[in-house]
Each structure stands twice: as C-alpha cells, then as structure tokens.
Tab-separated table of C-alpha atoms and ligand atoms in Angstrom:
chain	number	residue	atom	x	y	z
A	4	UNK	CA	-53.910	55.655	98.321
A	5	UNK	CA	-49.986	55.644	98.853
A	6	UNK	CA	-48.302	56.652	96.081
A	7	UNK	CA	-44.311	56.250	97.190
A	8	UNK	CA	-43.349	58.210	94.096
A	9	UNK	CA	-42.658	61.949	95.695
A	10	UNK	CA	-41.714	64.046	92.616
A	11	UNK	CA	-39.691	64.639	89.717
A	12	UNK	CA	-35.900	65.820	89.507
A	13	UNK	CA	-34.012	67.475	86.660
A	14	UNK	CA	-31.152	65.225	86.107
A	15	UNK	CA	-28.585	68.072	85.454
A	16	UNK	CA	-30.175	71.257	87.197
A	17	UNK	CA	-32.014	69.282	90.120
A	18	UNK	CA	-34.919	71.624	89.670
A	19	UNK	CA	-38.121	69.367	90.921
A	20	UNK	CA	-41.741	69.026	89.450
A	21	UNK	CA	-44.812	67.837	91.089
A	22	UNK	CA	-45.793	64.776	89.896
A	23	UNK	CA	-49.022	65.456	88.387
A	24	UNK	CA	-48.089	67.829	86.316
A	25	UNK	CA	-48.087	66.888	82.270
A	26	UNK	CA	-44.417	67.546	81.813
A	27	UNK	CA	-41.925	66.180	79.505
A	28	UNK	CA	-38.463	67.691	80.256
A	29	UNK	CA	-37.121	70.230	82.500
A	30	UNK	CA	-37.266	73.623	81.401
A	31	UNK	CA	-33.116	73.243	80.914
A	32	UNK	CA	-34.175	71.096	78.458
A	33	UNK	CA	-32.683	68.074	80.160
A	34	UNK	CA	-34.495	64.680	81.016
A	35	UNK	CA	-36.344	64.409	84.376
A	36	UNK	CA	-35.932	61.565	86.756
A	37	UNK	CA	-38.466	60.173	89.086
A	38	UNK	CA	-37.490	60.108	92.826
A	39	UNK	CA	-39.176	58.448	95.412
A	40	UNK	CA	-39.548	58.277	99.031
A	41	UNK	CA	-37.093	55.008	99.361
A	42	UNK	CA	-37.832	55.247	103.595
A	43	UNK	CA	-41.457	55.025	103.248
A	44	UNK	CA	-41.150	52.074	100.880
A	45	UNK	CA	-38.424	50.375	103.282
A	46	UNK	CA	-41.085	50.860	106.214
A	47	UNK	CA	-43.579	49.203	104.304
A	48	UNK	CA	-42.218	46.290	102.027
A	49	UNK	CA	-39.317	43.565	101.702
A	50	UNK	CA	-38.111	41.442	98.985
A	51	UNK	CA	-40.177	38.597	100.302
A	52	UNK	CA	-43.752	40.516	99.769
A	53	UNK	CA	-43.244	39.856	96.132
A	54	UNK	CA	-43.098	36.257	95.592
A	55	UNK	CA	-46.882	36.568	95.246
A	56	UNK	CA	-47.324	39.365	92.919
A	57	UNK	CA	-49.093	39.574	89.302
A	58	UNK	CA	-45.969	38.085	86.981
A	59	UNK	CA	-45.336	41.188	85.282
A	60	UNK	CA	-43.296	44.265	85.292
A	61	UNK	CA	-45.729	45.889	87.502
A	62	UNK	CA	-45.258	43.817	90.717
A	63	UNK	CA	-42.735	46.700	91.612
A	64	UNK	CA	-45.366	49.145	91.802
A	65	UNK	CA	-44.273	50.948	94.865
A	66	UNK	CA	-41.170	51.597	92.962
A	67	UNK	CA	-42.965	53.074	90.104
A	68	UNK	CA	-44.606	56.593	89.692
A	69	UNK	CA	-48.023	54.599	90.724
A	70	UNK	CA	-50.728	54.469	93.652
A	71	UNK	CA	-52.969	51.797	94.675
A	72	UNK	CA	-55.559	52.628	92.727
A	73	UNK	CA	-53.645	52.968	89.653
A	74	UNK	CA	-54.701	50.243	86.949
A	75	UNK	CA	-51.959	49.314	84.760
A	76	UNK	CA	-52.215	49.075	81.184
A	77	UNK	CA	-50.658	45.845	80.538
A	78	UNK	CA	-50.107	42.752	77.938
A	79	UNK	CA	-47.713	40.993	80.069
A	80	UNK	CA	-44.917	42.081	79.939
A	81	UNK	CA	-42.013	42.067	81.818
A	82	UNK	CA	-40.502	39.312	84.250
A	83	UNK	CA	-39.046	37.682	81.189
A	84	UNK	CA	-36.543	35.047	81.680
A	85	UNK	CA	-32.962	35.357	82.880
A	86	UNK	CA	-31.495	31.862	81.179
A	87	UNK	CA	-28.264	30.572	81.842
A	88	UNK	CA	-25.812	30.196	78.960
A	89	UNK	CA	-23.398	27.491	80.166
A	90	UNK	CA	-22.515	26.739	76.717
A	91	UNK	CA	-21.788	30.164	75.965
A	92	UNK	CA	-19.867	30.458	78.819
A	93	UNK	CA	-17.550	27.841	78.238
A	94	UNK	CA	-17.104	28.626	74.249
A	95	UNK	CA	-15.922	32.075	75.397
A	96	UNK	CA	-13.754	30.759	78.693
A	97	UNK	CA	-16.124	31.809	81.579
A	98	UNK	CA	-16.751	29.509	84.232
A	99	UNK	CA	-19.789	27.169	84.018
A	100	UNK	CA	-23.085	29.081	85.844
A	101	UNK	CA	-21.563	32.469	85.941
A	102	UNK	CA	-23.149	33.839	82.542
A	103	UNK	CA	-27.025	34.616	82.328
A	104	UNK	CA	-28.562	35.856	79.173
A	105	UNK	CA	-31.799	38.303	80.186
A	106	UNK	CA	-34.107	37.033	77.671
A	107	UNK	CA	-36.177	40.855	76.837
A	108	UNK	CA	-37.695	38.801	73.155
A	109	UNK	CA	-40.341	37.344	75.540
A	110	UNK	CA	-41.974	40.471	75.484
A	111	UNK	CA	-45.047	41.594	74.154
A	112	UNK	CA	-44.025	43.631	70.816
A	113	UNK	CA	-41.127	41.547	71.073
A	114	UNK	CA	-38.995	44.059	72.470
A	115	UNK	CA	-38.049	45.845	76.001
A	116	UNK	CA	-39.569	48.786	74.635
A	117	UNK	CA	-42.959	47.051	75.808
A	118	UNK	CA	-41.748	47.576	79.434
A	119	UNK	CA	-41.552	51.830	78.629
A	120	UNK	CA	-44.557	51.889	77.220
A	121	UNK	CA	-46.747	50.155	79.498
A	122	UNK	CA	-45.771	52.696	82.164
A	123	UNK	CA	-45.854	55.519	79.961
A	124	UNK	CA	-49.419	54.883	78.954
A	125	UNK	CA	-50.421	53.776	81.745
A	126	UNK	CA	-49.151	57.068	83.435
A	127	UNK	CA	-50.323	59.045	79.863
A	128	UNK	CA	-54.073	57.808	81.009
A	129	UNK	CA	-54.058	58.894	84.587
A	130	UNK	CA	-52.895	62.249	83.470
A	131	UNK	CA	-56.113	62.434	80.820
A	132	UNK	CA	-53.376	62.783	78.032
A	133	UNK	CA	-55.298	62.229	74.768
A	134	UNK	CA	-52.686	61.592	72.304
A	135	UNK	CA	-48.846	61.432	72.332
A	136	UNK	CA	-46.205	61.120	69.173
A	137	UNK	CA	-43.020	60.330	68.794
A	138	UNK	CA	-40.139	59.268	66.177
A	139	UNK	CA	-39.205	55.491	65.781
A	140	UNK	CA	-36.638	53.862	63.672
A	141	UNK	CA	-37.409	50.470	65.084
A	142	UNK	CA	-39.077	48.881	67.915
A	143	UNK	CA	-40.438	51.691	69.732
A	144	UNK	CA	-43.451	52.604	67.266
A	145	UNK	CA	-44.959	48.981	67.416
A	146	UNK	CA	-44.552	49.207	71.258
A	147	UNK	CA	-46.476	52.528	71.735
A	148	UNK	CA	-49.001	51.778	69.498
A	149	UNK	CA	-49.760	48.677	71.431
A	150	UNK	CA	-50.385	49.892	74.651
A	151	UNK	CA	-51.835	52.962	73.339
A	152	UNK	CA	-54.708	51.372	71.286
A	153	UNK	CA	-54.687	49.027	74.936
A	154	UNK	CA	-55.173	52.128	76.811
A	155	UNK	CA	-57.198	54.512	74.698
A	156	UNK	CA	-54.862	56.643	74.319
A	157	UNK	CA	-53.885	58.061	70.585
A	158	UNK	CA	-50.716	57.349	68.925
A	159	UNK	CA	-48.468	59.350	66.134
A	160	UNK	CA	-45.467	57.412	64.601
A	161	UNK	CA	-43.070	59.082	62.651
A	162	UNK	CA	-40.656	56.255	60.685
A	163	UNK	CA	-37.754	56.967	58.227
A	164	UNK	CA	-38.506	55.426	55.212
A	165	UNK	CA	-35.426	53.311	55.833
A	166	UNK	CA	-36.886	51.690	58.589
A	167	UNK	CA	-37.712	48.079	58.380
A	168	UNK	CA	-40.794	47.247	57.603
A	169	UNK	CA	-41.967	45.098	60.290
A	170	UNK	CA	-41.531	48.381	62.065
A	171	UNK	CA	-43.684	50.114	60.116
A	172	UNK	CA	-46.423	47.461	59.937
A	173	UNK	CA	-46.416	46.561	63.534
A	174	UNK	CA	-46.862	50.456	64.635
A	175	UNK	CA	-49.961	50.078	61.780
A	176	UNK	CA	-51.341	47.200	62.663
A	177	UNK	CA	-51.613	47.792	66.164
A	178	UNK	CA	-53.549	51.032	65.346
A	179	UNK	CA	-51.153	53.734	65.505
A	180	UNK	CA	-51.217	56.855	63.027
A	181	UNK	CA	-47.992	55.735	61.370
A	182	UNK	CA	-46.519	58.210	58.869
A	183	UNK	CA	-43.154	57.704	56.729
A	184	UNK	CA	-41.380	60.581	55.634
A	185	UNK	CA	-37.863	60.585	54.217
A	186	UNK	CA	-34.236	60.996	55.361
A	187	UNK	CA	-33.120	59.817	58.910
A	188	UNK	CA	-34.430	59.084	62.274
A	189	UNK	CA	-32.973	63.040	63.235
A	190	UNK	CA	-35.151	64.148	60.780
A	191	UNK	CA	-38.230	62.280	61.712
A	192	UNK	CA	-37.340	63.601	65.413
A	193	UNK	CA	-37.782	66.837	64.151
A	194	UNK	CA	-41.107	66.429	62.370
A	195	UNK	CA	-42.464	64.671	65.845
A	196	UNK	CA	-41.308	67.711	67.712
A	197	UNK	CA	-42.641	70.230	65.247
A	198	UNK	CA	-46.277	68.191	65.391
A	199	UNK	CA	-45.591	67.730	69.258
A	200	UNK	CA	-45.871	71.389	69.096
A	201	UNK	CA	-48.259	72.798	66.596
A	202	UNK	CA	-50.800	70.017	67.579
A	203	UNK	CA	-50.356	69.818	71.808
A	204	UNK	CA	-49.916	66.470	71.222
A	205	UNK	CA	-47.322	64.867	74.088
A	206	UNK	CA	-43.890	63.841	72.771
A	207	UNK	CA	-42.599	60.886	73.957
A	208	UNK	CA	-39.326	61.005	72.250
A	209	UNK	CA	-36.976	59.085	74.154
A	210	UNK	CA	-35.439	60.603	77.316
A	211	UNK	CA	-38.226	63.642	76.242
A	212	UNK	CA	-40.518	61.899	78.710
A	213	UNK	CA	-39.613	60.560	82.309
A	214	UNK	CA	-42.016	57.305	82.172
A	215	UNK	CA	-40.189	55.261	79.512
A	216	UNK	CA	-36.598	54.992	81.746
A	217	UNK	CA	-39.115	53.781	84.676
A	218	UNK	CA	-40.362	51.235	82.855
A	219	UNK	CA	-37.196	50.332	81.779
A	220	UNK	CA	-35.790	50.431	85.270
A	221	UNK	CA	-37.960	46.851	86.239
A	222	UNK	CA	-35.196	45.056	84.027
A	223	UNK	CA	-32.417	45.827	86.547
A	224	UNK	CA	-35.408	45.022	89.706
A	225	UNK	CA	-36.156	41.393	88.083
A	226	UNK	CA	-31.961	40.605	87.477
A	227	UNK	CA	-31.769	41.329	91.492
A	228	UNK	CA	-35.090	39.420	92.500
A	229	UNK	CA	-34.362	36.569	89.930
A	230	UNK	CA	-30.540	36.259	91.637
A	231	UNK	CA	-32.381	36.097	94.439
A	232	UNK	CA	-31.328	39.608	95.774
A	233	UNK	CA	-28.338	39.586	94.708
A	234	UNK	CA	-26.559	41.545	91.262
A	235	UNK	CA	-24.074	40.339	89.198
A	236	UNK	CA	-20.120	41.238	88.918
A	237	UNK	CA	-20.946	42.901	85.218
A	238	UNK	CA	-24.227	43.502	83.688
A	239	UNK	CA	-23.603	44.121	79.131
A	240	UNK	CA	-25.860	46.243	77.636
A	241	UNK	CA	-26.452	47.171	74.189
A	242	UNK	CA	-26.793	50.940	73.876
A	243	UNK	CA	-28.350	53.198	71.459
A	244	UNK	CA	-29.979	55.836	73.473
A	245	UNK	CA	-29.337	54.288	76.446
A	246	UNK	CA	-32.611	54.430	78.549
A	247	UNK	CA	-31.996	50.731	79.334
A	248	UNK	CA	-28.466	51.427	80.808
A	249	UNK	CA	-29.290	54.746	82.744
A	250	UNK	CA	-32.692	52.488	84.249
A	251	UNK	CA	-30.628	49.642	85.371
A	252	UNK	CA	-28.496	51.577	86.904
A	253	UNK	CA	-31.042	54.277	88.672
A	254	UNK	CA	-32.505	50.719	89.712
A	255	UNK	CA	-29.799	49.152	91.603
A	256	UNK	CA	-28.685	52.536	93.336
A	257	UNK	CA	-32.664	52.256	94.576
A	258	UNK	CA	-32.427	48.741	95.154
A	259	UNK	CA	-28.706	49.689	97.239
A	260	UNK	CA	-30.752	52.685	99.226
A	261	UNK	CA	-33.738	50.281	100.284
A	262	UNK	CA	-30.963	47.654	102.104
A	263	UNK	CA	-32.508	45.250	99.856
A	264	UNK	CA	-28.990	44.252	97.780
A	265	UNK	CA	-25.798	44.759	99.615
A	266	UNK	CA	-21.920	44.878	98.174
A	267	UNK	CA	-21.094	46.177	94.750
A	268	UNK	CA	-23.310	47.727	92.204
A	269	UNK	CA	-22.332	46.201	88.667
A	270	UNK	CA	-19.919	47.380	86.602
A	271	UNK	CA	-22.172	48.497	83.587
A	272	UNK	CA	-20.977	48.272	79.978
A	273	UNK	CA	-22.607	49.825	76.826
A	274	UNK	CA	-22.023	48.239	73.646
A	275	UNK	CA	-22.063	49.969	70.507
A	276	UNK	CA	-21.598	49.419	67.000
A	277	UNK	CA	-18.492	50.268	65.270
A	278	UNK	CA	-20.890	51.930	62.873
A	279	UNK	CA	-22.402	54.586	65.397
A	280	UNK	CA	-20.514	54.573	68.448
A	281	UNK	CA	-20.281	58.099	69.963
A	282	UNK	CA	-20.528	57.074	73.751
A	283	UNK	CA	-17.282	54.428	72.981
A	284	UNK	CA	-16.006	57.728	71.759
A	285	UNK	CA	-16.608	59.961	74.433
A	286	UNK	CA	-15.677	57.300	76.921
A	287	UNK	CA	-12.442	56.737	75.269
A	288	UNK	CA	-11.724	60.368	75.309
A	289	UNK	CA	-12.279	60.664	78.913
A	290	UNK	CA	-15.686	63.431	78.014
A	291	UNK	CA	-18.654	63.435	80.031
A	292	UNK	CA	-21.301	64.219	76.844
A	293	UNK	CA	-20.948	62.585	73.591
A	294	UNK	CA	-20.558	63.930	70.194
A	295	UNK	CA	-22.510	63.781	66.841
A	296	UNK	CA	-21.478	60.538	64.916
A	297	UNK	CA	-22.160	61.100	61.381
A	298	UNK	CA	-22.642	59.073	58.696
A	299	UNK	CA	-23.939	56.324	61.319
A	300	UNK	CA	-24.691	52.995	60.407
A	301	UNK	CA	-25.162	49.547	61.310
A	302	UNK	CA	-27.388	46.136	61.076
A	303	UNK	CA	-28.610	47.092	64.696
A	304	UNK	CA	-30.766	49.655	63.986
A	305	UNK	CA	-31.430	50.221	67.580
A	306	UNK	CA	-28.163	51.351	68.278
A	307	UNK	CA	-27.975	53.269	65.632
A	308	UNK	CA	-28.242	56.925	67.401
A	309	UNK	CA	-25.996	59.350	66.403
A	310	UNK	CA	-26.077	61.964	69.942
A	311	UNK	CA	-28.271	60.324	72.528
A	312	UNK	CA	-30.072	62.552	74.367
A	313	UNK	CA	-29.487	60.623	77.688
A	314	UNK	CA	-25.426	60.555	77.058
A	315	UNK	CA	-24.284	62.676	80.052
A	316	UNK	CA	-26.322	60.176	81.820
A	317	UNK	CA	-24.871	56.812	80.166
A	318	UNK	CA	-21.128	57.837	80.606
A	319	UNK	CA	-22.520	59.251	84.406
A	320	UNK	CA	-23.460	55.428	85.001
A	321	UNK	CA	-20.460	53.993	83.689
A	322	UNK	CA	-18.169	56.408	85.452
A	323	UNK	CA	-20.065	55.987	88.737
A	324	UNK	CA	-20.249	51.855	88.445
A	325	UNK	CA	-16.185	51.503	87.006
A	326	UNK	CA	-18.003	49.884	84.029
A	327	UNK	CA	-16.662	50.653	80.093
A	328	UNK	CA	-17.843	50.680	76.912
A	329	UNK	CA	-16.911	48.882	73.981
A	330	UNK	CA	-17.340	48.852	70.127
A	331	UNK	CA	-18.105	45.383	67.776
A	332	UNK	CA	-18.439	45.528	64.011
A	333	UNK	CA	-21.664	44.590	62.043
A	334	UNK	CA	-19.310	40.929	60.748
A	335	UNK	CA	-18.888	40.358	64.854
A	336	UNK	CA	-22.394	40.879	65.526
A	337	UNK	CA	-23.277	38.258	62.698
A	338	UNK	CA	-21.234	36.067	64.148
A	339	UNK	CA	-22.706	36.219	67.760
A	340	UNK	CA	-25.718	36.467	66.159
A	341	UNK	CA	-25.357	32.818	64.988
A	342	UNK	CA	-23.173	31.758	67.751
A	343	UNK	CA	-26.195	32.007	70.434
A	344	UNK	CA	-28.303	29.893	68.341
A	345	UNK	CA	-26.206	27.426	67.809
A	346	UNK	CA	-24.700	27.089	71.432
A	347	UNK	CA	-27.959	28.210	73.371
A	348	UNK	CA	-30.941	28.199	70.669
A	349	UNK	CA	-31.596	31.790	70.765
A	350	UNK	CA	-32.770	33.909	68.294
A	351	UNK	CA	-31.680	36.862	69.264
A	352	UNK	CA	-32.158	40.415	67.766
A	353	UNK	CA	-28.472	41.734	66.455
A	354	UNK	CA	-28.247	44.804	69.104
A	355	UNK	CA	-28.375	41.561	71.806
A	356	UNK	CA	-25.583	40.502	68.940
A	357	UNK	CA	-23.687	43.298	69.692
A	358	UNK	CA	-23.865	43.107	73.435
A	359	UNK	CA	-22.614	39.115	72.932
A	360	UNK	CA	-19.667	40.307	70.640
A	361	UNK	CA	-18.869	43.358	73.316
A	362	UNK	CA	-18.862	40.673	76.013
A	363	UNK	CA	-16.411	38.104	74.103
A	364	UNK	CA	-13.746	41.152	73.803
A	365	UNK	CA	-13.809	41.940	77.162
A	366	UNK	CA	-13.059	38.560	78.313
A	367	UNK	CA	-10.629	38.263	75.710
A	368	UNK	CA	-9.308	41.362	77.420
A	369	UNK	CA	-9.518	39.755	80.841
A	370	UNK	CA	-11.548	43.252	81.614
A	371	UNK	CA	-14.148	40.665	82.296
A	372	UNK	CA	-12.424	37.567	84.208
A	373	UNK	CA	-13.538	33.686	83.831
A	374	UNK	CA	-14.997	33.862	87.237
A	375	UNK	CA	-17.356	37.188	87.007
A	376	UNK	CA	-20.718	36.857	87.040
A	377	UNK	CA	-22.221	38.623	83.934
A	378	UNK	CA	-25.483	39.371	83.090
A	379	UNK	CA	-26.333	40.067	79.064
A	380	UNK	CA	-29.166	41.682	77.929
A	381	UNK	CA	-31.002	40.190	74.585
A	382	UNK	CA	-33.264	43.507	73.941
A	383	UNK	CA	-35.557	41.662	71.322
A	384	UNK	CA	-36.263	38.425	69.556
A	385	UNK	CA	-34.616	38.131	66.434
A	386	UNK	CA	-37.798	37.105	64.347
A	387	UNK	CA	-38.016	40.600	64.058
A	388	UNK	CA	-35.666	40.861	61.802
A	389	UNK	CA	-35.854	38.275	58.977
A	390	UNK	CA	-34.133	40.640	56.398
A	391	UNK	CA	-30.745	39.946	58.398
A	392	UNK	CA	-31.710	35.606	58.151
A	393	UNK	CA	-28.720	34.945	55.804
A	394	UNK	CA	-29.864	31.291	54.364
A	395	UNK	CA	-27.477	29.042	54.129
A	396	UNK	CA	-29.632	25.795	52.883
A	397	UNK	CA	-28.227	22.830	51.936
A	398	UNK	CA	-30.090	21.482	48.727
A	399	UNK	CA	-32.094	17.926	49.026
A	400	UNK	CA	-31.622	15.975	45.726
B	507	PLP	C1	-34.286	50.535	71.342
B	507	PLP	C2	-33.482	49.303	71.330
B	507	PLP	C3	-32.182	49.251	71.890
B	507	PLP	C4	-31.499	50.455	72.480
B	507	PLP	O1	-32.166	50.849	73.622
B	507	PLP	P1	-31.711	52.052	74.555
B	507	PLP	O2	-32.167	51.672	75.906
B	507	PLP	O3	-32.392	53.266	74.058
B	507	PLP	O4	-30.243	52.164	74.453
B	507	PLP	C5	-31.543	48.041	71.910
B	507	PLP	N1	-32.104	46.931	71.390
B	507	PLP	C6	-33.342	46.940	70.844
B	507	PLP	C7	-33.894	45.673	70.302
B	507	PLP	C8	-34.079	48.123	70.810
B	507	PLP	O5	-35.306	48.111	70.278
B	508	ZN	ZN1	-32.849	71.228	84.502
C-alpha cells in the first residue's frame, strides 16, 4: 500500500502536515498544497502505463493524495474531451489545428467542479469525516452534493438567494442540506464558516481545503496525456477563484519534475469579467495579492469573486509561467457565447465565454500569435444556464 503522496505544505509559510490529519488550512491561515514524492513515482511509472487505465480522472492516482487500496468515489468524471476548434481558429486568425477547446461540460454535474469533489469526498471518507459545508453561488453545491450522497458523506450548502436556481435545485436534488439565506456569496461564506465552526462540521470552502485544487489538477494531466505528452504554447482559463489555474499549473511543474513533458511550461492566462476582475487588477498593477472588487457583477457567476482566496497563488502562476490576464465584458462574452455554437456547436457555459472573448483579444493583440498552440478551457455546459438563452425565433406563418 504505496501511497506516493508524502505530506502537506503551507503554500506561503512552508510549514508541513502529515497527511492524515483532518486539516483544512495552515494555521497562517493560508491554503495547503499536497506534495509528493515525484522520485518514487518516476521509479515506478511512465506515461505509457496509462493507456490502460479506468477512463476517468482517477487513472492518475499515484499523483493524487491516494493509496492502492483507496476506492474512489466516482460518477465518471474526468478525461473529458479536448476538441479541436479549426473553425474557431480560423474566424479569429490562428492557424488551422493549433486551437483545442477542453470540453469540462462532459462532466458529471456538468461542471469541473465534479473533478474537486470526487477527490475531496473520496479523501473526506477515508478520513471518517461525517459531514462537510460550504458556500456556493453556482456549480459547486450541485457537485458536492453529488458525490457526497455517492459517498455517504453529509452535505451543507449555503446559496445566496441570487443564485440561479438550477443551482439551488441541483445541490437539493442530489440530497444535499441546501439552505438560502440573503445578500452575497461573502455573506453566505460567512454563515458556512460560522456553522463550520459551531457544528465541527468540515468546511470545504474553496482553497479552505487542499483536495479540491488536486482534483482540479487532472485537467492540466489529461491536456499533456491527450497531446500526447506534450503542453501547449498558451493554456486560457477562466478565473474566479482560481483553483483551476493554480492546479494546472502545480500539474505541469509535476508533470516537468517527473521528465515526463520537456520544454516550456504554458504561458497561463486568467480571464475575468470586466464586472469582477481584481486579479486583471492586481496584475496590471504589478501586486502580488489582489484587492476587494466591490460592487462585482457579471453573467458568469463563476467568476464572479470579489478577493479570491487563492490570489497570491494565481498571479504566483502567471508570474512564474510569463502568462497575463485579461478582462472581457458581459456583451463580449454573449457574443463568444454564440460564436462557439455557431462555428463549433458548443454550448458552452458563459465563464468558457469569457475565456473565448479573453483569447480573441489576445490574438488581436498578437500577445497570442497565429501559430501558438492554445488550449481553452469550457468549465461547464451551457444548459446550465437557460436564463442567459436569449431567443431569437423566427415566427412560422
Ligand atoms: C467555479 C467555476 C469557475 C471558476 O473556477 P475557479 O477554478 O475557482 O477559478 C469557472 N467556470 C465555472 C463553470 C465554474 O463553475
Ligand atoms: Zn502557513
């Protein structure tokens, strides 16, 4: 029973923690990372001892907190498509079979957020944790409900009453506790916490937790083992509290230890929304931790976080890989929104929008160039969100 996970690193203080323990951040308050012993797994496995695994996120097992015996709690999710968008391309000026669109609607829950909490439950079982909570303005409740009611384990959502409702009803339906209480998603953060506390029930808040970014970090594993191990120039993702961007990267400077990708890492770049944009800001300013945003809004509600926990990290990762970030309004990301089903057929959710519009500017900026390979991340299928389907029927007589 090999479990190539060794322990758990504060990402600002570098204190570690043992593994085992039930912890959510370090005692500076700041989010924990999950290191491994990258020699042991080198010794042991190569890109080719895949090709045979399970088709799901946990083929990568010896690069998640997991042993041998660990049973994963699973719908099947993960290894979701990476399509090529040759059309898109050439609408935009990239060369032909340089653009790939990761496809993360093909999950279950319909979102990415299935991939964070498959390990977190699955790791929430092992460590006999009864019931967890946490604050959700969008995909995230209906995703930890899921695999919590799959798991046994017991699940608190706290929504704004904002929220939409398929975000409410999925987090319901799939057997979650799921409370509504009014104002914003800070203030629902605050009532998780305060439950979290009073309760001893485990808050998995994002960035609050370590097993969520793990999860996460199989997206940036599958882009390499779907190129055939090998990354991309650029990889656009859309950002709200940025688990996504932080994973990717964590899992191509893993993927750059093991030998198993050589050359550049990607440039990463965060989207935002013009709306709520406070890592564009801080990147633009030259700061290494964001400020609040107030007043935030936009029609991609995931993005739509005003001081991500995880923002020393984002603007770390886009430092580290020369990436950038970039702002789009709510009218671009309609417009991409309908541009990718209409060029590619995909119904895309509008934070993958948002990362479409962020990618046109920068190759209208030449900060991408025609020949860069780019990958795009589509965080969720768009059926989600039928309150943004604007109509426009033509009449039969
Ligand atoms: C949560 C969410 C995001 C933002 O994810 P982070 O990794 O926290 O930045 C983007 N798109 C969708 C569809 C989401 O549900
Ligand atoms: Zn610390």
């Amino acid at each position: 029973m090999m479990m190539y996970a060794s322990h758990l690193e504060c990402s600002v203080c570098s204190t570690t923690y043992d593994l085992d323990q039930v912890i959510g951040t370090c005692r500076c308050g700041e989010p924990l990372l999950t290191r491994y012993r990258l020699d042991a797994v080198r010794r042991d496995l190569s890109p080719a001892d895949f090709v045979h695994r399970p088709n799901t996120m946990f083929r990568y097992r010896e690069l998640l907190p997991l042993s041998e015996r660990s049973s994963p709690v699973s719908l099947g999710e993960g290894m979701t498509p990476l399509l090529k968008a040759d059309r898109l391309a050439q609408a935009l000026g990239m060369q032909a079979g340089k653009l790939w669109i990761k496809d993360e609607g093909l999950n279950p829950t319909g979102s990415f957020k299935a991939r964070g909490a498959a390990l977190g439950i699955t790791r929430l079982r092992e460590l006999q944790v009864k019931k967890a909570i946490l604050p959700t303005a969008g995909n995230a409740g209906g995703a930890w409900a899921a695999y919590g009611s799959r798991g046994g384990v017991g699940i608190v959502v706290i929504v704004p009453q904002r929220a939409p409702d398929v975000n409410k009803g999925e987090a319901e339906l799939a057997g979650a506790e799921t409370y509504v209480v009014d104002g914003l998603i800070s203030d629902a953060g605050k009532i998780a916490d305060k439950l979290a506390q009073e309760n001893g029930w485990f808050n998995v808040s994002t960035l609050k937790e370590p097993f969520r970014l793990e999860g996460k970090k199989t997206m940036g594993l599958e882009i390499a083992e779907q190129l055939n191990w090998r990354l991309p120039d650029v990889v656009v993702y859309p950002a709200g509290g940025g688990v996504g961007l932080i994973a990717m990267w964590k899992a191509f400077q893993e993927l750059r230890e093991l030998g198993w990708v050589t050359g550049d890492l990607p440039r990463m770049v965060a989207v935002q929304a013009t709306g709520c944009a406070p890592i564009v800001r801080a990147w633009q300013e030259g700061r290494s931790e964001s400020q609040h945003w107030d007043n935030a809004e936009t029609i991609a509600s995931g993005l739509c976080v005003p001081k991500p926990k995880g923002d020393k990290l984002m603007l770390q990762a886009l430092r580290e890989s020369r990436g950038t970030a970039v702002a789009v309004s709510d009218d671009e990301i309609r417009a991409a929104h309908r541009t990718a089903g209409r060029l590619e057929g995909m119904i895309i959710c509008p934070e993958g929008a948002a990362a479409v519009a962020g990618l046109e500017k920068l190759v209208q900026s030449a900060w991408i160039k025609p020949d860069d390979e780019v990958v795009v991340l589509n965080t969720g299928t768009g059926l989600k969100y039928p309150h943004l389907f604007n109509l426009d029927l033509k009449q039969l007589r």
